[in-house]
Every structure is written in structure tokens, then in C-alpha cells.
Amino acid sequence: MGLLSELKLAVPWGHIAAKAWGSQQGSPVLCLHGWLDNANSFDRLIPLLPKDFHYVAMDFGGHGLSSHYYLGVPYCQENFVNEIGRVVAALKWKRFSLLSHSFGGIIGGMGMENMLTYRRGAIEHMLQAEAFQKPRQVVKPEEMLQRFLKNNNHLNEECGRLLLQRGTTQVATGLMMNRDRRVGLLEYSVPFLTRELLVHSIKQLQAQVLLIKASQGYFNMERGITDKSVTLLVLDTLRSVLKERFQYMEVPGNHYVHLNQPQNVADIISAFLQSKERLPH
């Protein structure tokens, strides 16, 4: 299944870039990449998925080939959710599936309710980020790759090059990162996702949900690399609220298993997509 086309969808601040695979007559699947990644995150997975679906992977604003937000506009969850709405409206989709990785899963699973506290905190972080803006660096290609891999130690070299292919621009003396440097502050993009908001958002879900966890991912419960109570809260809430509409699978691999070893997740995702197609709409 080859790449169908590159898309540029008009938005008030410029455009949202995306790439599409498969027949436009197929059931639509919107693919949402992780924090600081881009649509190339799905390049190795989508060719292994069912051919009778239409897959569109978007670059979130400030990432990949999408336009940066204007100064004064925060990169916050509410605006990323709004981007999804704009993409879906531009594509004229009524029903669709979401295929999300990491940060993309947070954005894809959240609604627009109870956002006042979140918005207030995001504006404060926006002002802090703008106060410390630095000019973009130009770096030699191989140095750029080594820096990128050092900061993303779950990526192998081939997959690092794939993300940099869409995530950088060639200039006379080297490469520049495409992404807006303001999104490089994690706490700027997703700092105010309280447990209460998380639980509330899960309770609003009407869809079937498949959650795949990599055994050596960032949320490694056995090694306690991060606060495993958050992971357990998500799992327990999804199970208790969605019941039979929730599936959970664990696979070998790290945080970028879908990119490094897409065969580890392709069959699971394929079966889930096809089972959804058999259900009445």
C-alpha cells in the first residue's frame, strides 16, 4: 500500500500538513503522532495494516511540515484537539477511527470540556516560553542525527533518519529542525492533565478502545521508570468505564515499537480495525 498523496489543509494560521495512504473509498483512519514527532512516525506501520482502509497521518501544528502557531497562541491540548476537528471537517469525514501514539493518544482521547484550569496554566507557560525564545540552530546532518538519537534513545538509526526526513529542512550550511521550539517544552504542551480531568474524559468516551503498551516503554511498571500509578489509573478507569469496549495488549519493544518493530503491533491493530468494521454503525 503506497503513499497516496501529501496534503496541505488550510487553517487560519497557515496549513496542517498530512499524508494519506489507501483508497479514499475505504473506512477512514486518522493517525496522530507523538510529542515532537511527525507523520512519518507511521511510515513503517501503515503498509502492514489492512488495505481496505484510508489512512491519513497529520502533523500537529508546530511539528513536521505543518505551520507554526502565531506568537501569542499557546500549543495546548485544547488547540491540538481543535486541529483534529479542522482536519476531519476538511476531509468531510462523519465517522472515523483514531490510530494514535503516545501524546497523540492523549489528544485523541480528550474532549473540550472542563478546560478552564488547563487553559489558564497553558497561557502562563506560553508567556514563559516566548520570553526564552532562541534562534533556530543550523547543524550538520550527521550531528543532527546523533543529537536526535541521544534525545530519543528508544529510536534506532533508521527510524531516526525517517523522522528527521520530515522534521528538518535543508539549508546551505546544514539542517534546521522544522518544529516550533515552543513545543519542545513538554510542560508547555501537556502540563495540566489532572487525574480528575483524565477520569472525566475517559467517562465521556463512546468508542471502542484498544491500548497497546510496549513492555520496555517509558511507562515501564516493573522498573518504575515513571509514576506507574498514572498508568494503573488509566488502565483501571478504562476497564471499569468501557468494560467490553476496552482491549489491552502488551507487546515486546520500547516506546517506538510501532516504528522500530511495526510487525509487533500490526496484527493486533489490524484485527481491531476489522472487528470494528463488522459492528453496526
PDB file of C-alpha atoms in Angstrom:
ATOM      1  CA  MET A   1       0.000   0.000   0.000  1.00  0.00           C
ATOM      2  CA  GLY A   2       1.869   3.041  -1.273  1.00  0.00           C
ATOM      3  CA  LEU A   3       1.568   6.640  -0.205  1.00  0.00           C
ATOM      4  CA  LEU A   4      -1.441   8.175  -1.937  1.00  0.00           C
ATOM      5  CA  SER A   5      -0.656  11.852  -1.514  1.00  0.00           C
ATOM      6  CA  GLU A   6       0.746  14.676   0.585  1.00  0.00           C
ATOM      7  CA  LEU A   7      -1.952  17.040   1.854  1.00  0.00           C
ATOM      8  CA  LYS A   8      -1.929  20.713   2.923  1.00  0.00           C
ATOM      9  CA  LEU A   9      -5.157  21.643   4.679  1.00  0.00           C
ATOM     10  CA  ALA A  10      -5.787  25.371   5.086  1.00  0.00           C
ATOM     11  CA  VAL A  11      -6.203  26.776   8.614  1.00  0.00           C
ATOM     12  CA  PRO A  12      -6.277  30.416   9.804  1.00  0.00           C
ATOM     13  CA  TRP A  13      -2.579  30.357  10.839  1.00  0.00           C
ATOM     14  CA  GLY A  14      -1.355  28.637   7.644  1.00  0.00           C
ATOM     15  CA  HIS A  15      -1.798  24.933   6.935  1.00  0.00           C
ATOM     16  CA  ILE A  16      -1.860  21.499   8.539  1.00  0.00           C
ATOM     17  CA  ALA A  17       0.281  19.026   6.622  1.00  0.00           C
ATOM     18  CA  ALA A  18      -0.722  15.387   6.318  1.00  0.00           C
ATOM     19  CA  LYS A  19      -0.049  12.294   4.233  1.00  0.00           C
ATOM     20  CA  ALA A  20      -2.547   9.725   3.027  1.00  0.00           C
ATOM     21  CA  TRP A  21      -2.437   6.040   2.153  1.00  0.00           C
ATOM     22  CA  GLY A  22      -5.041   3.727   0.594  1.00  0.00           C
ATOM     23  CA  SER A  23      -8.268   4.247  -1.294  1.00  0.00           C
ATOM     24  CA  GLN A  24     -10.370   7.271  -0.379  1.00  0.00           C
ATOM     25  CA  GLN A  25     -13.363   4.921  -0.564  1.00  0.00           C
ATOM     26  CA  GLY A  26     -12.002   2.931   2.401  1.00  0.00           C
ATOM     27  CA  SER A  27     -13.056   3.453   6.012  1.00  0.00           C
ATOM     28  CA  PRO A  28     -11.120   6.480   7.337  1.00  0.00           C
ATOM     29  CA  VAL A  29      -8.412   6.267   9.994  1.00  0.00           C
ATOM     30  CA  LEU A  30      -6.791   9.425  11.380  1.00  0.00           C
ATOM     31  CA  CYS A  31      -3.238   8.839  12.670  1.00  0.00           C
ATOM     32  CA  LEU A  32      -1.869  11.068  15.455  1.00  0.00           C
ATOM     33  CA  HIS A  33       1.875  11.123  16.147  1.00  0.00           C
ATOM     34  CA  GLY A  34       3.692  11.541  19.455  1.00  0.00           C
ATOM     35  CA  TRP A  35       5.167  14.648  21.061  1.00  0.00           C
ATOM     36  CA  LEU A  36       7.919  16.245  18.896  1.00  0.00           C
ATOM     37  CA  ASP A  37       7.450  13.541  16.208  1.00  0.00           C
ATOM     38  CA  ASN A  38       5.665  13.885  12.858  1.00  0.00           C
ATOM     39  CA  ALA A  39       3.526  11.960  10.380  1.00  0.00           C
ATOM     40  CA  ASN A  40       6.481   9.824   9.255  1.00  0.00           C
ATOM     41  CA  SER A  41       6.028   8.038  12.582  1.00  0.00           C
ATOM     42  CA  PHE A  42       3.530   5.776  10.785  1.00  0.00           C
ATOM     43  CA  ASP A  43       5.503   5.117   7.574  1.00  0.00           C
ATOM     44  CA  ARG A  44       6.577   1.607   8.548  1.00  0.00           C
ATOM     45  CA  LEU A  45       3.336   0.537  10.242  1.00  0.00           C
ATOM     46  CA  ILE A  46       0.616   1.552   7.796  1.00  0.00           C
ATOM     47  CA  PRO A  47       1.848  -0.648   4.903  1.00  0.00           C
ATOM     48  CA  LEU A  48       1.308  -3.656   7.222  1.00  0.00           C
ATOM     49  CA  LEU A  49      -2.316  -2.735   8.028  1.00  0.00           C
ATOM     50  CA  PRO A  50      -5.481  -3.734   6.106  1.00  0.00           C
ATOM     51  CA  LYS A  51      -5.570  -2.325   2.584  1.00  0.00           C
ATOM     52  CA  ASP A  52      -9.302  -1.540   2.627  1.00  0.00           C
ATOM     53  CA  PHE A  53      -8.900   1.484   4.908  1.00  0.00           C
ATOM     54  CA  HIS A  54      -7.990   5.095   4.106  1.00  0.00           C
ATOM     55  CA  TYR A  55      -5.225   6.292   6.450  1.00  0.00           C
ATOM     56  CA  VAL A  56      -4.364   9.963   6.979  1.00  0.00           C
ATOM     57  CA  ALA A  57      -1.447  10.909   9.252  1.00  0.00           C
ATOM     58  CA  MET A  58      -1.366  14.590  10.207  1.00  0.00           C
ATOM     59  CA  ASP A  59       1.458  16.750  11.528  1.00  0.00           C
ATOM     60  CA  PHE A  60       0.239  18.620  14.595  1.00  0.00           C
ATOM     61  CA  GLY A  61       0.763  22.376  14.454  1.00  0.00           C
ATOM     62  CA  GLY A  62       4.390  23.315  15.047  1.00  0.00           C
ATOM     63  CA  HIS A  63       5.508  19.784  14.089  1.00  0.00           C
ATOM     64  CA  GLY A  64       6.723  18.247  10.837  1.00  0.00           C
ATOM     65  CA  LEU A  65       5.591  20.250   7.804  1.00  0.00           C
ATOM     66  CA  SER A  66       2.655  21.993   9.486  1.00  0.00           C
ATOM     67  CA  SER A  67       2.636  25.751  10.067  1.00  0.00           C
ATOM     68  CA  HIS A  68       3.740  27.173  13.402  1.00  0.00           C
ATOM     69  CA  TYR A  69       1.183  28.967  15.543  1.00  0.00           C
ATOM     70  CA  TYR A  70       1.317  32.751  15.683  1.00  0.00           C
ATOM     71  CA  LEU A  71       3.194  34.240  18.633  1.00  0.00           C
ATOM     72  CA  GLY A  72       0.760  34.621  21.492  1.00  0.00           C
ATOM     73  CA  VAL A  73      -1.167  31.435  20.629  1.00  0.00           C
ATOM     74  CA  PRO A  74      -0.353  28.565  23.023  1.00  0.00           C
ATOM     75  CA  TYR A  75       0.463  24.998  21.997  1.00  0.00           C
ATOM     76  CA  CYS A  76      -2.025  23.459  24.385  1.00  0.00           C
ATOM     77  CA  GLN A  77      -4.279  20.446  24.373  1.00  0.00           C
ATOM     78  CA  GLU A  78      -7.354  22.461  23.507  1.00  0.00           C
ATOM     79  CA  ASN A  79      -5.763  23.775  20.316  1.00  0.00           C
ATOM     80  CA  PHE A  80      -4.482  20.350  19.275  1.00  0.00           C
ATOM     81  CA  VAL A  81      -7.994  18.932  19.729  1.00  0.00           C
ATOM     82  CA  ASN A  82      -9.263  21.819  17.623  1.00  0.00           C
ATOM     83  CA  GLU A  83      -6.783  20.867  14.883  1.00  0.00           C
ATOM     84  CA  ILE A  84      -8.258  17.368  14.727  1.00  0.00           C
ATOM     85  CA  GLY A  85     -11.693  18.902  14.273  1.00  0.00           C
ATOM     86  CA  ARG A  86     -10.428  21.085  11.429  1.00  0.00           C
ATOM     87  CA  VAL A  87      -8.753  18.155   9.664  1.00  0.00           C
ATOM     88  CA  VAL A  88     -11.846  15.959   9.944  1.00  0.00           C
ATOM     89  CA  ALA A  89     -14.056  18.796   8.660  1.00  0.00           C
ATOM     90  CA  ALA A  90     -11.727  19.437   5.710  1.00  0.00           C
ATOM     91  CA  LEU A  91     -11.780  15.732   4.817  1.00  0.00           C
ATOM     92  CA  LYS A  92     -15.589  15.661   5.224  1.00  0.00           C
ATOM     93  CA  TRP A  93     -15.474  12.597   7.475  1.00  0.00           C
ATOM     94  CA  LYS A  94     -18.552  11.727   9.544  1.00  0.00           C
ATOM     95  CA  ARG A  95     -17.164   8.637  11.311  1.00  0.00           C
ATOM     96  CA  PHE A  96     -13.549   7.582  11.606  1.00  0.00           C
ATOM     97  CA  SER A  97     -11.082   5.625  13.717  1.00  0.00           C
ATOM     98  CA  LEU A  98      -8.092   7.071  15.548  1.00  0.00           C
ATOM     99  CA  LEU A  99      -4.666   5.441  15.482  1.00  0.00           C
ATOM    100  CA  SER A 100      -2.511   7.298  17.994  1.00  0.00           C
ATOM    101  CA  HIS A 101       0.943   7.052  19.522  1.00  0.00           C
ATOM    102  CA  SER A 102       1.833   8.405  22.971  1.00  0.00           C
ATOM    103  CA  PHE A 103       0.992  12.140  23.104  1.00  0.00           C
ATOM    104  CA  GLY A 104      -1.336  11.621  20.120  1.00  0.00           C
ATOM    105  CA  GLY A 105      -3.353   9.182  22.223  1.00  0.00           C
ATOM    106  CA  ILE A 106      -3.801  11.793  24.949  1.00  0.00           C
ATOM    107  CA  ILE A 107      -5.026  14.373  22.441  1.00  0.00           C
ATOM    108  CA  GLY A 108      -7.208  11.914  20.540  1.00  0.00           C
ATOM    109  CA  GLY A 109      -8.893  10.730  23.712  1.00  0.00           C
ATOM    110  CA  MET A 110      -9.677  14.131  25.178  1.00  0.00           C
ATOM    111  CA  GLY A 111     -12.719  16.322  24.676  1.00  0.00           C
ATOM    112  CA  MET A 112     -13.151  20.077  25.056  1.00  0.00           C
ATOM    113  CA  GLU A 113     -14.922  20.126  28.408  1.00  0.00           C
ATOM    114  CA  ASN A 114     -13.630  21.304  31.803  1.00  0.00           C
ATOM    115  CA  MET A 115     -10.694  23.141  30.219  1.00  0.00           C
ATOM    116  CA  LEU A 116     -10.641  26.417  32.174  1.00  0.00           C
ATOM    117  CA  THR A 117      -7.887  25.363  34.594  1.00  0.00           C
ATOM    118  CA  TYR A 118      -5.901  23.823  31.753  1.00  0.00           C
ATOM    119  CA  ARG A 119      -6.213  26.953  29.584  1.00  0.00           C
ATOM    120  CA  ARG A 120      -5.121  29.257  32.384  1.00  0.00           C
ATOM    121  CA  GLY A 121      -1.962  27.241  33.022  1.00  0.00           C
ATOM    122  CA  ALA A 122      -1.187  26.936  29.311  1.00  0.00           C
ATOM    123  CA  ILE A 123      -1.242  30.708  28.865  1.00  0.00           C
ATOM    124  CA  GLU A 124       1.226  31.127  31.732  1.00  0.00           C
ATOM    125  CA  HIS A 125       3.595  28.626  30.112  1.00  0.00           C
ATOM    126  CA  MET A 126       3.171  30.307  26.727  1.00  0.00           C
ATOM    127  CA  LEU A 127       4.425  33.582  28.142  1.00  0.00           C
ATOM    128  CA  GLN A 128       7.398  31.848  29.780  1.00  0.00           C
ATOM    129  CA  ALA A 129       8.312  30.058  26.550  1.00  0.00           C
ATOM    130  CA  GLU A 130       8.158  33.236  24.472  1.00  0.00           C
ATOM    131  CA  ALA A 131      10.407  35.029  26.950  1.00  0.00           C
ATOM    132  CA  PHE A 132      13.177  32.484  26.329  1.00  0.00           C
ATOM    133  CA  GLN A 133      12.937  32.117  22.537  1.00  0.00           C
ATOM    134  CA  LYS A 134      16.274  31.487  20.828  1.00  0.00           C
ATOM    135  CA  PRO A 135      17.095  31.480  17.104  1.00  0.00           C
ATOM    136  CA  ARG A 136      16.950  28.113  15.373  1.00  0.00           C
ATOM    137  CA  GLN A 137      20.258  26.296  15.051  1.00  0.00           C
ATOM    138  CA  VAL A 138      21.759  25.013  11.803  1.00  0.00           C
ATOM    139  CA  VAL A 139      23.518  21.688  12.340  1.00  0.00           C
ATOM    140  CA  LYS A 140      25.448  19.304  10.097  1.00  0.00           C
ATOM    141  CA  PRO A 141      23.240  16.326   9.066  1.00  0.00           C
ATOM    142  CA  GLU A 142      25.206  13.633  10.899  1.00  0.00           C
ATOM    143  CA  GLU A 143      25.490  15.758  14.049  1.00  0.00           C
ATOM    144  CA  MET A 144      21.747  16.425  13.870  1.00  0.00           C
ATOM    145  CA  LEU A 145      21.090  12.667  13.687  1.00  0.00           C
ATOM    146  CA  GLN A 146      23.346  11.888  16.643  1.00  0.00           C
ATOM    147  CA  ARG A 147      21.730  14.624  18.766  1.00  0.00           C
ATOM    148  CA  PHE A 148      18.293  13.361  17.803  1.00  0.00           C
ATOM    149  CA  LEU A 149      19.131   9.761  18.713  1.00  0.00           C
ATOM    150  CA  LYS A 150      20.694  10.855  22.001  1.00  0.00           C
ATOM    151  CA  ASN A 151      17.461  12.639  22.940  1.00  0.00           C
ATOM    152  CA  ASN A 152      15.327   9.724  21.690  1.00  0.00           C
ATOM    153  CA  ASN A 153      17.196   6.655  22.881  1.00  0.00           C
ATOM    154  CA  HIS A 154      14.264   4.365  22.054  1.00  0.00           C
ATOM    155  CA  LEU A 155      14.790   5.011  18.319  1.00  0.00           C
ATOM    156  CA  ASN A 156      17.161   3.093  16.085  1.00  0.00           C
ATOM    157  CA  GLU A 157      19.197   4.955  13.455  1.00  0.00           C
ATOM    158  CA  GLU A 158      16.951   4.057  10.502  1.00  0.00           C
ATOM    159  CA  CYS A 159      13.832   5.325  12.260  1.00  0.00           C
ATOM    160  CA  GLY A 160      15.638   8.431  13.478  1.00  0.00           C
ATOM    161  CA  ARG A 161      16.523   9.294   9.885  1.00  0.00           C
ATOM    162  CA  LEU A 162      12.892   8.717   8.881  1.00  0.00           C
ATOM    163  CA  LEU A 163      11.561  11.216  11.420  1.00  0.00           C
ATOM    164  CA  LEU A 164      14.259  13.762  10.579  1.00  0.00           C
ATOM    165  CA  GLN A 165      13.384  13.444   6.887  1.00  0.00           C
ATOM    166  CA  ARG A 166      10.089  15.207   7.557  1.00  0.00           C
ATOM    167  CA  GLY A 167      11.207  17.035  10.681  1.00  0.00           C
ATOM    168  CA  THR A 168      14.070  19.089   9.203  1.00  0.00           C
ATOM    169  CA  THR A 169      14.753  21.484   6.339  1.00  0.00           C
ATOM    170  CA  GLN A 170      17.998  21.546   4.331  1.00  0.00           C
ATOM    171  CA  VAL A 171      19.701  24.939   4.199  1.00  0.00           C
ATOM    172  CA  ALA A 172      23.051  25.956   2.739  1.00  0.00           C
ATOM    173  CA  THR A 173      25.135  25.013   5.773  1.00  0.00           C
ATOM    174  CA  GLY A 174      23.203  22.073   7.218  1.00  0.00           C
ATOM    175  CA  LEU A 175      19.806  21.161   8.665  1.00  0.00           C
ATOM    176  CA  MET A 176      17.277  23.091  10.758  1.00  0.00           C
ATOM    177  CA  MET A 177      14.506  21.488  12.801  1.00  0.00           C
ATOM    178  CA  ASN A 178      11.067  22.289  11.371  1.00  0.00           C
ATOM    179  CA  ARG A 179       9.167  22.138  14.625  1.00  0.00           C
ATOM    180  CA  ASP A 180       8.388  25.254  16.599  1.00  0.00           C
ATOM    181  CA  ARG A 181      10.811  25.412  19.522  1.00  0.00           C
ATOM    182  CA  ARG A 182       7.942  26.343  21.822  1.00  0.00           C
ATOM    183  CA  VAL A 183       6.569  22.789  21.625  1.00  0.00           C
ATOM    184  CA  GLY A 184       9.901  21.460  22.870  1.00  0.00           C
ATOM    185  CA  LEU A 185       8.837  22.207  26.441  1.00  0.00           C
ATOM    186  CA  LEU A 186       6.781  19.192  27.472  1.00  0.00           C
ATOM    187  CA  GLU A 187       5.236  21.002  30.413  1.00  0.00           C
ATOM    188  CA  TYR A 188       4.156  23.716  27.961  1.00  0.00           C
ATOM    189  CA  SER A 189       2.147  21.295  25.837  1.00  0.00           C
ATOM    190  CA  VAL A 190       0.615  18.894  28.381  1.00  0.00           C
ATOM    191  CA  PRO A 191       1.174  20.179  31.907  1.00  0.00           C
ATOM    192  CA  PHE A 192      -2.279  20.366  33.371  1.00  0.00           C
ATOM    193  CA  LEU A 193      -3.838  16.953  32.733  1.00  0.00           C
ATOM    194  CA  THR A 194      -5.122  16.324  36.243  1.00  0.00           C
ATOM    195  CA  ARG A 195      -6.358  12.941  37.361  1.00  0.00           C
ATOM    196  CA  GLU A 196      -9.853  14.385  37.652  1.00  0.00           C
ATOM    197  CA  LEU A 197      -9.795  15.609  34.046  1.00  0.00           C
ATOM    198  CA  LEU A 198      -8.355  12.282  32.885  1.00  0.00           C
ATOM    199  CA  VAL A 199     -11.095  10.263  34.583  1.00  0.00           C
ATOM    200  CA  HIS A 200     -13.790  12.665  33.378  1.00  0.00           C
ATOM    201  CA  SER A 201     -12.549  12.409  29.781  1.00  0.00           C
ATOM    202  CA  ILE A 202     -12.497   8.611  29.830  1.00  0.00           C
ATOM    203  CA  LYS A 203     -16.084   8.616  31.087  1.00  0.00           C
ATOM    204  CA  GLN A 204     -17.096  10.636  28.013  1.00  0.00           C
ATOM    205  CA  LEU A 205     -15.711   8.053  25.565  1.00  0.00           C
ATOM    206  CA  GLN A 206     -18.320   6.364  23.402  1.00  0.00           C
ATOM    207  CA  ALA A 207     -15.886   4.440  21.202  1.00  0.00           C
ATOM    208  CA  GLN A 208     -14.186   1.085  21.447  1.00  0.00           C
ATOM    209  CA  VAL A 209     -10.605   1.444  22.645  1.00  0.00           C
ATOM    210  CA  LEU A 210      -7.517  -0.688  22.076  1.00  0.00           C
ATOM    211  CA  LEU A 211      -4.494   0.212  24.238  1.00  0.00           C
ATOM    212  CA  ILE A 212      -1.154  -1.373  23.309  1.00  0.00           C
ATOM    213  CA  LYS A 213       1.689  -0.999  25.805  1.00  0.00           C
ATOM    214  CA  ALA A 214       5.313  -1.728  24.922  1.00  0.00           C
ATOM    215  CA  SER A 215       6.981  -3.838  27.623  1.00  0.00           C
ATOM    216  CA  GLN A 216      10.058  -1.588  27.639  1.00  0.00           C
ATOM    217  CA  GLY A 217       8.218   1.684  27.066  1.00  0.00           C
ATOM    218  CA  TYR A 218       8.509   4.850  29.113  1.00  0.00           C
ATOM    219  CA  PHE A 219       5.719   3.670  31.397  1.00  0.00           C
ATOM    220  CA  ASN A 220       7.506   0.506  32.475  1.00  0.00           C
ATOM    221  CA  MET A 221       5.571  -0.710  35.502  1.00  0.00           C
ATOM    222  CA  GLU A 222       8.133  -3.305  36.587  1.00  0.00           C
ATOM    223  CA  ARG A 223      11.122  -0.968  36.580  1.00  0.00           C
ATOM    224  CA  GLY A 224       9.210   2.034  37.874  1.00  0.00           C
ATOM    225  CA  ILE A 225      10.803   4.399  35.335  1.00  0.00           C
ATOM    226  CA  THR A 226       7.868   6.791  35.698  1.00  0.00           C
ATOM    227  CA  ASP A 227       4.948   7.114  38.054  1.00  0.00           C
ATOM    228  CA  LYS A 228       3.290   3.758  37.465  1.00  0.00           C
ATOM    229  CA  SER A 229       0.250   4.860  39.455  1.00  0.00           C
ATOM    230  CA  VAL A 230      -0.740   7.037  36.478  1.00  0.00           C
ATOM    231  CA  THR A 231      -0.576   4.052  34.133  1.00  0.00           C
ATOM    232  CA  LEU A 232      -2.576   1.916  36.533  1.00  0.00           C
ATOM    233  CA  LEU A 233      -5.153   4.685  36.948  1.00  0.00           C
ATOM    234  CA  VAL A 234      -5.657   4.879  33.179  1.00  0.00           C
ATOM    235  CA  LEU A 235      -5.982   1.105  32.832  1.00  0.00           C
ATOM    236  CA  ASP A 236      -8.330   0.706  35.800  1.00  0.00           C
ATOM    237  CA  THR A 237     -10.534   3.577  34.659  1.00  0.00           C
ATOM    238  CA  LEU A 238     -10.721   2.331  31.070  1.00  0.00           C
ATOM    239  CA  ARG A 239     -11.599  -1.179  32.245  1.00  0.00           C
ATOM    240  CA  SER A 240     -14.245  -0.051  34.723  1.00  0.00           C
ATOM    241  CA  VAL A 241     -15.890   2.516  32.442  1.00  0.00           C
ATOM    242  CA  LEU A 242     -15.670   0.926  28.993  1.00  0.00           C
ATOM    243  CA  LYS A 243     -15.903  -2.732  30.092  1.00  0.00           C
ATOM    244  CA  GLU A 244     -16.191  -4.900  26.963  1.00  0.00           C
ATOM    245  CA  ARG A 245     -15.434  -1.872  24.756  1.00  0.00           C
ATOM    246  CA  PHE A 246     -11.837  -1.839  26.045  1.00  0.00           C
ATOM    247  CA  GLN A 247      -8.968  -4.116  24.986  1.00  0.00           C
ATOM    248  CA  TYR A 248      -5.440  -4.083  26.425  1.00  0.00           C
ATOM    249  CA  MET A 249      -2.387  -5.779  24.945  1.00  0.00           C
ATOM    250  CA  GLU A 250       1.287  -5.735  25.902  1.00  0.00           C
ATOM    251  CA  VAL A 251       3.954  -6.372  23.266  1.00  0.00           C
ATOM    252  CA  PRO A 252       7.758  -6.661  23.310  1.00  0.00           C
ATOM    253  CA  GLY A 253       9.539  -3.462  22.348  1.00  0.00           C
ATOM    254  CA  ASN A 254      10.149   0.082  23.518  1.00  0.00           C
ATOM    255  CA  HIS A 255       8.295   3.389  23.240  1.00  0.00           C
ATOM    256  CA  TYR A 256       8.740   3.451  19.443  1.00  0.00           C
ATOM    257  CA  VAL A 257       7.779  -0.175  18.868  1.00  0.00           C
ATOM    258  CA  HIS A 258       5.332   0.866  16.110  1.00  0.00           C
ATOM    259  CA  LEU A 259       8.263   2.391  14.207  1.00  0.00           C
ATOM    260  CA  ASN A 260      11.185   0.146  15.183  1.00  0.00           C
ATOM    261  CA  GLN A 261       9.263  -3.152  15.064  1.00  0.00           C
ATOM    262  CA  PRO A 262       5.893  -2.473  13.436  1.00  0.00           C
ATOM    263  CA  GLN A 263       5.284  -6.205  12.948  1.00  0.00           C
ATOM    264  CA  ASN A 264       4.868  -6.489  16.740  1.00  0.00           C
ATOM    265  CA  VAL A 265       1.681  -4.419  16.675  1.00  0.00           C
ATOM    266  CA  ALA A 266       0.369  -4.641  13.099  1.00  0.00           C
ATOM    267  CA  ASP A 267      -1.700  -7.812  13.517  1.00  0.00           C
ATOM    268  CA  ILE A 268      -3.256  -6.583  16.761  1.00  0.00           C
ATOM    269  CA  ILE A 269      -4.246  -3.241  15.223  1.00  0.00           C
ATOM    270  CA  SER A 270      -5.495  -4.925  12.032  1.00  0.00           C
ATOM    271  CA  ALA A 271      -7.744  -7.298  13.958  1.00  0.00           C
ATOM    272  CA  PHE A 272      -9.147  -4.404  15.997  1.00  0.00           C
ATOM    273  CA  LEU A 273      -9.893  -2.259  12.932  1.00  0.00           C
ATOM    274  CA  GLN A 274     -11.556  -5.145  11.128  1.00  0.00           C
ATOM    275  CA  SER A 275     -13.647  -6.134  14.161  1.00  0.00           C
ATOM    276  CA  LYS A 276     -14.935  -2.540  14.373  1.00  0.00           C
ATOM    277  CA  GLU A 277     -15.989  -2.721  10.732  1.00  0.00           C
ATOM    278  CA  ARG A 278     -18.212  -5.708  11.471  1.00  0.00           C
ATOM    279  CA  LEU A 279     -20.137  -3.863  14.163  1.00  0.00           C
ATOM    280  CA  PRO A 280     -23.351  -1.968  13.276  1.00  0.00           C
ATOM    281  CA  HIS A 281     -22.890   1.821  12.987  1.00  0.00           C
TER     282      HIS A 281
END
